[in-house]
Short mmCIF file of C-alpha atoms in Angstrom, two decimals:
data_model
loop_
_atom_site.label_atom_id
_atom_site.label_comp_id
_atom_site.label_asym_id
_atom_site.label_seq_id
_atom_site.Cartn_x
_atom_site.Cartn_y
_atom_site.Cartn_z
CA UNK X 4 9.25 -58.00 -15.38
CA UNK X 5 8.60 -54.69 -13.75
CA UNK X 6 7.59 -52.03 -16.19
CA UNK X 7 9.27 -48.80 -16.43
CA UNK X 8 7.51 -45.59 -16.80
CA UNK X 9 9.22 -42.63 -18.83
CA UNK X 10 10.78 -40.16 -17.34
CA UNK X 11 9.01 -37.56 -19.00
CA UNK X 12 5.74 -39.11 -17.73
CA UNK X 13 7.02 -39.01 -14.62
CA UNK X 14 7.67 -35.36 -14.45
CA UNK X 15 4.28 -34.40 -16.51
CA UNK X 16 2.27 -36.31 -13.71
CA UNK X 17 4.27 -34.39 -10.92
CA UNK X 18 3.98 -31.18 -12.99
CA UNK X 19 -0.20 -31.86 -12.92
CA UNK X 20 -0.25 -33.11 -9.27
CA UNK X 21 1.44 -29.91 -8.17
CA UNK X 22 -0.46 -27.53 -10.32
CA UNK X 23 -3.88 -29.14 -8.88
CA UNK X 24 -2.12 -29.36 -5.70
CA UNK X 25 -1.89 -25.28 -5.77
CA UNK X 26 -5.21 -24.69 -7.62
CA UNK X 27 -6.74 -26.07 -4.67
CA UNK X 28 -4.83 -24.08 -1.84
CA UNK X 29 -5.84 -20.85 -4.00
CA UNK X 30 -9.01 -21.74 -4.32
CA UNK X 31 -9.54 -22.40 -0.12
CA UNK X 32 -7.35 -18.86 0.44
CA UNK X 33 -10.00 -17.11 -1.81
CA UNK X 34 -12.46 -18.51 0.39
CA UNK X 35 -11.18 -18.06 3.65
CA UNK X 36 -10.65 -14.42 2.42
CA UNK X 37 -14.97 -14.23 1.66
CA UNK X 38 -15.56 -15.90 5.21
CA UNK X 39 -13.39 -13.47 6.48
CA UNK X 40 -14.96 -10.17 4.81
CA UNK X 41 -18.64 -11.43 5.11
CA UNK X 42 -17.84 -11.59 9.11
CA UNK X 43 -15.37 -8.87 9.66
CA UNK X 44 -16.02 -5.73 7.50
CA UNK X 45 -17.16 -1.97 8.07
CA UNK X 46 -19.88 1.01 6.55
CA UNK X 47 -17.27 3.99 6.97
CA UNK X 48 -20.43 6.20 6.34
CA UNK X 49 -21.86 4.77 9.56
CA UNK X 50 -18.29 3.44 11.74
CA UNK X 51 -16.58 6.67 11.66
CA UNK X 52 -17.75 9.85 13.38
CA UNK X 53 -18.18 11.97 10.71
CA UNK X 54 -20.27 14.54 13.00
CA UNK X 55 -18.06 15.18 15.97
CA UNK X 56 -16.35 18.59 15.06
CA UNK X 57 -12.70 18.74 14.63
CA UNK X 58 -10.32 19.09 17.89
CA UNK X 59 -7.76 21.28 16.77
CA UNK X 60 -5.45 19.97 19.72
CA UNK X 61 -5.03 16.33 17.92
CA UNK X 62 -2.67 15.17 15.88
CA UNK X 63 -3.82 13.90 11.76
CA UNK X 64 -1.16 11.10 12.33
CA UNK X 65 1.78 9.81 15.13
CA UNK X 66 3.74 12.81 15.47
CA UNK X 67 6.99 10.48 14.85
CA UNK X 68 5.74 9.55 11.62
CA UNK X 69 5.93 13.30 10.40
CA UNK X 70 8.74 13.93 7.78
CA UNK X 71 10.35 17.12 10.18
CA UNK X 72 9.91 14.89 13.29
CA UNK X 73 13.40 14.92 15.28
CA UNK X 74 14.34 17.86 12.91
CA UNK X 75 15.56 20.94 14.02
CA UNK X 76 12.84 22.31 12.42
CA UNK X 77 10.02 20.34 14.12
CA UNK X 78 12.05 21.54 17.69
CA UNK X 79 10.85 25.08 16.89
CA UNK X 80 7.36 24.58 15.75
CA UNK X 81 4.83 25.07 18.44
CA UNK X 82 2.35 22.27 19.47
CA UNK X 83 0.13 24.21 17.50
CA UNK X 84 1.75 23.95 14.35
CA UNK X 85 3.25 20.63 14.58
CA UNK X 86 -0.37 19.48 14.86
CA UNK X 87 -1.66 21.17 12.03
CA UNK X 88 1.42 19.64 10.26
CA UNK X 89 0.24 16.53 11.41
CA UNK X 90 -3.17 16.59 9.94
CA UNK X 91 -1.70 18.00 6.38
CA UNK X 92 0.55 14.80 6.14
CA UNK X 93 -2.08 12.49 7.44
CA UNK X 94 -4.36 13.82 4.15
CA UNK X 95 -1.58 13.94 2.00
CA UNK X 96 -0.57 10.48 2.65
CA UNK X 97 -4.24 9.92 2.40
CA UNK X 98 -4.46 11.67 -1.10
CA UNK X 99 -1.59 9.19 -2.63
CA UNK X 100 -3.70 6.08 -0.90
CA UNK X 101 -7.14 7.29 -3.21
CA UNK X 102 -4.59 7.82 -6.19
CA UNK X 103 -2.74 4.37 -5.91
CA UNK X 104 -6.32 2.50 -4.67
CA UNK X 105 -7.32 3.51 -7.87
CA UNK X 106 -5.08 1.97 -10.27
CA UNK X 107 -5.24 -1.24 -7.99
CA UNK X 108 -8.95 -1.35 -8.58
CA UNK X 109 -8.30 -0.93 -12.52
CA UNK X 110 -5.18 -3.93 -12.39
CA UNK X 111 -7.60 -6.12 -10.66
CA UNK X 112 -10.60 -5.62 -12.62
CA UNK X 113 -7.90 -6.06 -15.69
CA UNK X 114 -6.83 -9.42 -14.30
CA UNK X 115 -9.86 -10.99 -13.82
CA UNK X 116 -11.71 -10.01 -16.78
CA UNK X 117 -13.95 -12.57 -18.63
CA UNK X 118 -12.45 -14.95 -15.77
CA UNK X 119 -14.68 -17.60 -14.53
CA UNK X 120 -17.19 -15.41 -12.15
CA UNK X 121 -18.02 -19.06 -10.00
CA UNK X 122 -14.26 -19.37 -8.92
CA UNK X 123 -13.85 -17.74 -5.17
CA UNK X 124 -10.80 -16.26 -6.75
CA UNK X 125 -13.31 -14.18 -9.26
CA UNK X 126 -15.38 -13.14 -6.33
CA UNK X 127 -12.59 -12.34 -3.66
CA UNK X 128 -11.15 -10.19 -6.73
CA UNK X 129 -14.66 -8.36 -6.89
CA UNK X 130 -15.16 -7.67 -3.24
CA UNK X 131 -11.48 -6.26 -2.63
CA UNK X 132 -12.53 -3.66 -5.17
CA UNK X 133 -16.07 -3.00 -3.25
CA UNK X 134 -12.95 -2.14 -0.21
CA UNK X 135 -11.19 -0.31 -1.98
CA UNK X 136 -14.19 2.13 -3.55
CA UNK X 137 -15.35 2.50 0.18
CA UNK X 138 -11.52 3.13 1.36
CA UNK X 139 -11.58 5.95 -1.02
CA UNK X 140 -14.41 7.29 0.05
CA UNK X 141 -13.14 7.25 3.66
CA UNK X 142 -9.86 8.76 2.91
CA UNK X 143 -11.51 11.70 0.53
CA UNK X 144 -14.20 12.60 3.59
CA UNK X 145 -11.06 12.23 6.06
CA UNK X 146 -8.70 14.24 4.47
CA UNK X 147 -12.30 17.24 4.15
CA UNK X 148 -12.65 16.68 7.91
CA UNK X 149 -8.35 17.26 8.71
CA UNK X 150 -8.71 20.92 6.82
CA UNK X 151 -6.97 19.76 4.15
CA UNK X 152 -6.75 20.25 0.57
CA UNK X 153 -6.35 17.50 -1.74
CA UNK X 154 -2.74 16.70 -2.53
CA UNK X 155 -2.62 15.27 -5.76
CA UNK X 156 0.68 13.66 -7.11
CA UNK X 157 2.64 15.50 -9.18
CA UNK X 158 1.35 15.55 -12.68
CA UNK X 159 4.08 13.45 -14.10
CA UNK X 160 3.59 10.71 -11.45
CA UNK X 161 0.06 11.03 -12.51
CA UNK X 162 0.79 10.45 -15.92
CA UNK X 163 3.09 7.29 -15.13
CA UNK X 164 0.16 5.67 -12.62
CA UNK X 165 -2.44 5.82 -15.65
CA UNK X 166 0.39 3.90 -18.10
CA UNK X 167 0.55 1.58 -15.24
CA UNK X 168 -2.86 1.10 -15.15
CA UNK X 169 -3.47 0.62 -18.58
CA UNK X 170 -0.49 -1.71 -19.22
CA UNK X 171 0.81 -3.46 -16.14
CA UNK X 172 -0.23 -7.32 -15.37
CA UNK X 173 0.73 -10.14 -13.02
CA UNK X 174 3.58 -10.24 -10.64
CA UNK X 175 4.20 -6.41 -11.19
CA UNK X 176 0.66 -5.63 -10.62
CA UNK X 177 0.22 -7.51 -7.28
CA UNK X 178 3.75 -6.59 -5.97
CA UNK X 179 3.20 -3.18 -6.08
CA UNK X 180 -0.43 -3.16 -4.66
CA UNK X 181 1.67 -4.75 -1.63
CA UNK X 182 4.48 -2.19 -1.35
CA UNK X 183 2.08 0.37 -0.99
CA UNK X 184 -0.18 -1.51 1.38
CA UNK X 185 2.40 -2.83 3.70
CA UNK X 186 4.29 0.72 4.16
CA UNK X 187 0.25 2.08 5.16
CA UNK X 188 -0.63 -0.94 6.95
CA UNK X 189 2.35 -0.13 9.31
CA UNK X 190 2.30 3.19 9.54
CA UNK X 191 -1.75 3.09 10.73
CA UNK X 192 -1.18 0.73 13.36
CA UNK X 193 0.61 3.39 15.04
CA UNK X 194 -2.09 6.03 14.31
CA UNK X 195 -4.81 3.88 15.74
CA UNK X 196 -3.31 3.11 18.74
CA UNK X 197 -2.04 6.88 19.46
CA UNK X 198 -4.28 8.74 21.79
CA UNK X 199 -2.97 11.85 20.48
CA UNK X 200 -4.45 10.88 16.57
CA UNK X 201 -8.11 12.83 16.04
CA UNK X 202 -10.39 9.81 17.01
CA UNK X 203 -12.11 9.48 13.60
CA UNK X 204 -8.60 8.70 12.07
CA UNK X 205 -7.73 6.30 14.43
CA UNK X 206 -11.04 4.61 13.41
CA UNK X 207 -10.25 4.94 9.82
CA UNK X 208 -7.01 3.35 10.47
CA UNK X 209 -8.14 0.27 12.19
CA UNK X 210 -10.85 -0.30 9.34
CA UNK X 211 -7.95 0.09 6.54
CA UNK X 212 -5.88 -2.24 8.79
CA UNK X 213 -8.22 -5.07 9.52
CA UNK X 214 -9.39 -5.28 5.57
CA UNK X 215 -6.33 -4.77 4.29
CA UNK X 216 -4.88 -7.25 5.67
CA UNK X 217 -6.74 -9.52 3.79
CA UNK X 218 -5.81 -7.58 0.39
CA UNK X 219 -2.08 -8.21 1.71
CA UNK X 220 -2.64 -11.62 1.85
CA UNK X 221 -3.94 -12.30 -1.73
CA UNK X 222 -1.63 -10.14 -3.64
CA UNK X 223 1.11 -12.28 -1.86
CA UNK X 224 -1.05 -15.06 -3.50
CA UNK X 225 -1.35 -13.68 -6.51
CA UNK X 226 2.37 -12.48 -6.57
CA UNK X 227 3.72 -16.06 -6.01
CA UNK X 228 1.28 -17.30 -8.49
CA UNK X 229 1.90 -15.28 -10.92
CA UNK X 230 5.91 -16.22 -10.93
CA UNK X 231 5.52 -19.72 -11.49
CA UNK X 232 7.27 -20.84 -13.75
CA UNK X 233 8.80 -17.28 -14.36
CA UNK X 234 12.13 -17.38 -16.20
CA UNK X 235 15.40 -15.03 -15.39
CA UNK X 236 14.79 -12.39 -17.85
CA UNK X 237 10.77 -11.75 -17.38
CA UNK X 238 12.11 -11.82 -13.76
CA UNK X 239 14.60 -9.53 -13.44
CA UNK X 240 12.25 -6.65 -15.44
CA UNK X 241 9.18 -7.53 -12.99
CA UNK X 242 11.46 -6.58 -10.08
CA UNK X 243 12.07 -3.29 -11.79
CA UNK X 244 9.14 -2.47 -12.40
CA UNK X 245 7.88 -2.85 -8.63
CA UNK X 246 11.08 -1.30 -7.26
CA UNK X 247 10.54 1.79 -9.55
CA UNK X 248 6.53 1.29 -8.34
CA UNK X 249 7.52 1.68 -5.03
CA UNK X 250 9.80 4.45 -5.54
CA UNK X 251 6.98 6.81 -6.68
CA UNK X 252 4.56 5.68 -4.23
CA UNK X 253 6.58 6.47 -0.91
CA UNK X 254 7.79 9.49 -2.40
CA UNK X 255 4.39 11.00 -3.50
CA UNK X 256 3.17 10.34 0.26
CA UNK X 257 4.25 13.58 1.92
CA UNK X 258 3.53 16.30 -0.89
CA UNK X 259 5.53 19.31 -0.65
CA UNK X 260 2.75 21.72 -0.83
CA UNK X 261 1.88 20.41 3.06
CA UNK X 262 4.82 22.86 3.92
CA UNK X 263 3.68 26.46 2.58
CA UNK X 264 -0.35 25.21 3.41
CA UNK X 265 0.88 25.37 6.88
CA UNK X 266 2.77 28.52 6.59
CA UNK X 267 6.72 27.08 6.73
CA UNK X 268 9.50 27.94 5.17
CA UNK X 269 8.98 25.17 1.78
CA UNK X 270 13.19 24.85 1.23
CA UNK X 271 13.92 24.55 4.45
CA UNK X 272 11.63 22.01 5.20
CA UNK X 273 12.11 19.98 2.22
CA UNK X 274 15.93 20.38 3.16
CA UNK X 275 15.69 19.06 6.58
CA UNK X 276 12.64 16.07 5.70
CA UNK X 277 15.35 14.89 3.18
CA UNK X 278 17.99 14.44 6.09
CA UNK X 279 15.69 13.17 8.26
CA UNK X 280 16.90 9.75 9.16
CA UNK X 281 14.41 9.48 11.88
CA UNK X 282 11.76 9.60 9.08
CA UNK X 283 13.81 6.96 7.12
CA UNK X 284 14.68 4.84 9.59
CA UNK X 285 10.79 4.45 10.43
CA UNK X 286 10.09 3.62 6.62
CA UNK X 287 13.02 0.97 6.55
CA UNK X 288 11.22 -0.92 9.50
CA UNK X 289 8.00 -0.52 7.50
CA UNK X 290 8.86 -2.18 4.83
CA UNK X 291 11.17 -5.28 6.69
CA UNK X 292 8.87 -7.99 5.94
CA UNK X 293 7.65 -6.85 2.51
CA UNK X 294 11.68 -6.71 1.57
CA UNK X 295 12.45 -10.27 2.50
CA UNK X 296 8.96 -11.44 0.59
CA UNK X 297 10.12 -9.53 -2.58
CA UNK X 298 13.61 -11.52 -1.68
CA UNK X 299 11.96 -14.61 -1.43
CA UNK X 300 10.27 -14.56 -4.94
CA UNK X 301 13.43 -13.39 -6.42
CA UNK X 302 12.32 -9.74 -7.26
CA UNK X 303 15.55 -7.99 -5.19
CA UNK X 304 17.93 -7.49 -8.13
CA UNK X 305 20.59 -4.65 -8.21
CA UNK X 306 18.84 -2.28 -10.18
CA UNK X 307 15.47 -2.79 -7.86
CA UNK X 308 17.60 -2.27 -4.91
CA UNK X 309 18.43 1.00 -6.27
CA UNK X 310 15.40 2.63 -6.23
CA UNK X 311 14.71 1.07 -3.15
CA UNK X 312 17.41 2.67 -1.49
CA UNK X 313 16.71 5.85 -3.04
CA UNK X 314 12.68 5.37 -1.66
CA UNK X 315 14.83 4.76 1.91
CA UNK X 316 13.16 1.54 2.04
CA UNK X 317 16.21 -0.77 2.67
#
């Protein structure tokens, strides 16, 4: 007589096997991630030429990625002034990364509180925020270097980033680290390549790249992860939450002030950057592969979409 197991055993055992099944894989991705940082990593303070005076003839980032490029503004700028434009973007964008690295290092200090400190996981967690402090630091002394003043968010996006801070956890927390990674993580791998980018921000570029992408990879990780078992209604609020994220991440990139520091006409710019479908076009293709992850994990509902559309990133 064969003997029959219970269902419910059944599925408890499966349930088990799969959960140890992904412990493992998380644990080997958080230690591919350490081999990968312990053999691939860079001293800013040493890697970027910090001395080398300023050429006023180069560009702060790809001219195509400023907000007037293709305008019929930008067609009446002189080289001079679209590459002073240039640099003001490149800090401003740089500005919003310092903001937004520093609520990522508060979420992930957050999450992994009082966590196990011998798990790879604990220690990957620890050494993306040893990145991020020296990504800050590279940003703040690139922005000094471009002639640029610091471009702060405005005060009520400030405000909203230190709720989030304080408050956010999980899948909304690791989705929006991505969003704002993956829209810099294409845009700088067309300013290092550019020959017409200041040299030291090509180099900062490539660093931000190459360690970033391994900050990509775990919040994916740690996105999937934390939507496991996820029902419709915890769902459907996460994706807002990362949609509206997103929304005043993109948006604080290009501050308006860039406009009257460079001596143009502020309403007129702002006019023509907001019909600038060359400029959204660009952060559509950005943000391709980061849309159909989002899709993937179920986090692309109609109200998300919204402010997506709105951030002109679908």
């Amino acid at each position: 007589m064969t003997a029959t197991v219970p269902e419910h055993g059944l599925e408890a055992g499966d349930v088990r096997h799969a959960a140890d099944r992904h412990a493992a894989d998380r644990h080997d991705t958080a230690e591919r991630l350490l081999r990968s940082s312990a053999e691939l990593s860079f001293d800013p303070a040493t890697q970027v030429d910090w001395e080398t005076p300023l050429n006023t003839d180069d560009h702060g980032m790809s001219p195509e990625w400023s907000s007037l490029y293709g305008t019929a503004y930008w067609a009446e700028l002189s080289e001079e002034k679209r590459t002073e434009l240039t640099r003001h973007e490149a800090a401003s964008v740089a500005s919003t990364g310092i903001w937004f690295e520093m609520i990522l290092q508060q979420l992930v200090l957050r999450d992994f509180y009082a966590k196990d400190p011998t798990d790879p996981s604990f220690q990957w967690a620890l050494t993306e925020i040893a990145d991020e402090c020296r990504h800050s630091i590279m940003f703040a002394r690139g922005s000094a270097k471009l002639g640029a003043p610091a471009y702060v968010p405005k005060r009520s996006t400030v405000a909203l980033g230190r709720f989030c801070a304080a408050t956010w956890r999980g899948e909304a927390a690791y989705a929006s680290i991505l969003v704002a990674e993956e829209v810099l993580d294409v845009m700088q791998r067309d300013w290092m390549r550019d020959e017409r980018v200041a040299p030291f921000v090509r180099t900062i570029s490539n660093i931000h790249v190459v360690e970033e992408s391994r900050h990509m990879k775990f919040a994916r990780e740690e996105t999937k992860e934390n939507l496991r078992g996820a029902g419709p209604v915890r769902r459907r609020w996460q994706a807002l939450a990362v949609a509206m994220a997103a929304y005043f991440i993109v948006t604080s990139m290009w501050n308006e002030q860039v406009y009257a520091n460079v001596g143009l006409d502020t309403r007129r710019a702002l006019r023509e950057a907001a019909g600038n479908e060359h400029h959204k076009a660009l952060l559509r293709s950005s943000c391709a592969g980061l849309m159909e992850f989002l899709g993937s994990c179920g986090l692309l509902t109609r109200p998300a979409l919204y402010f997506y559309r709105r951030a002109n990133l679908i």
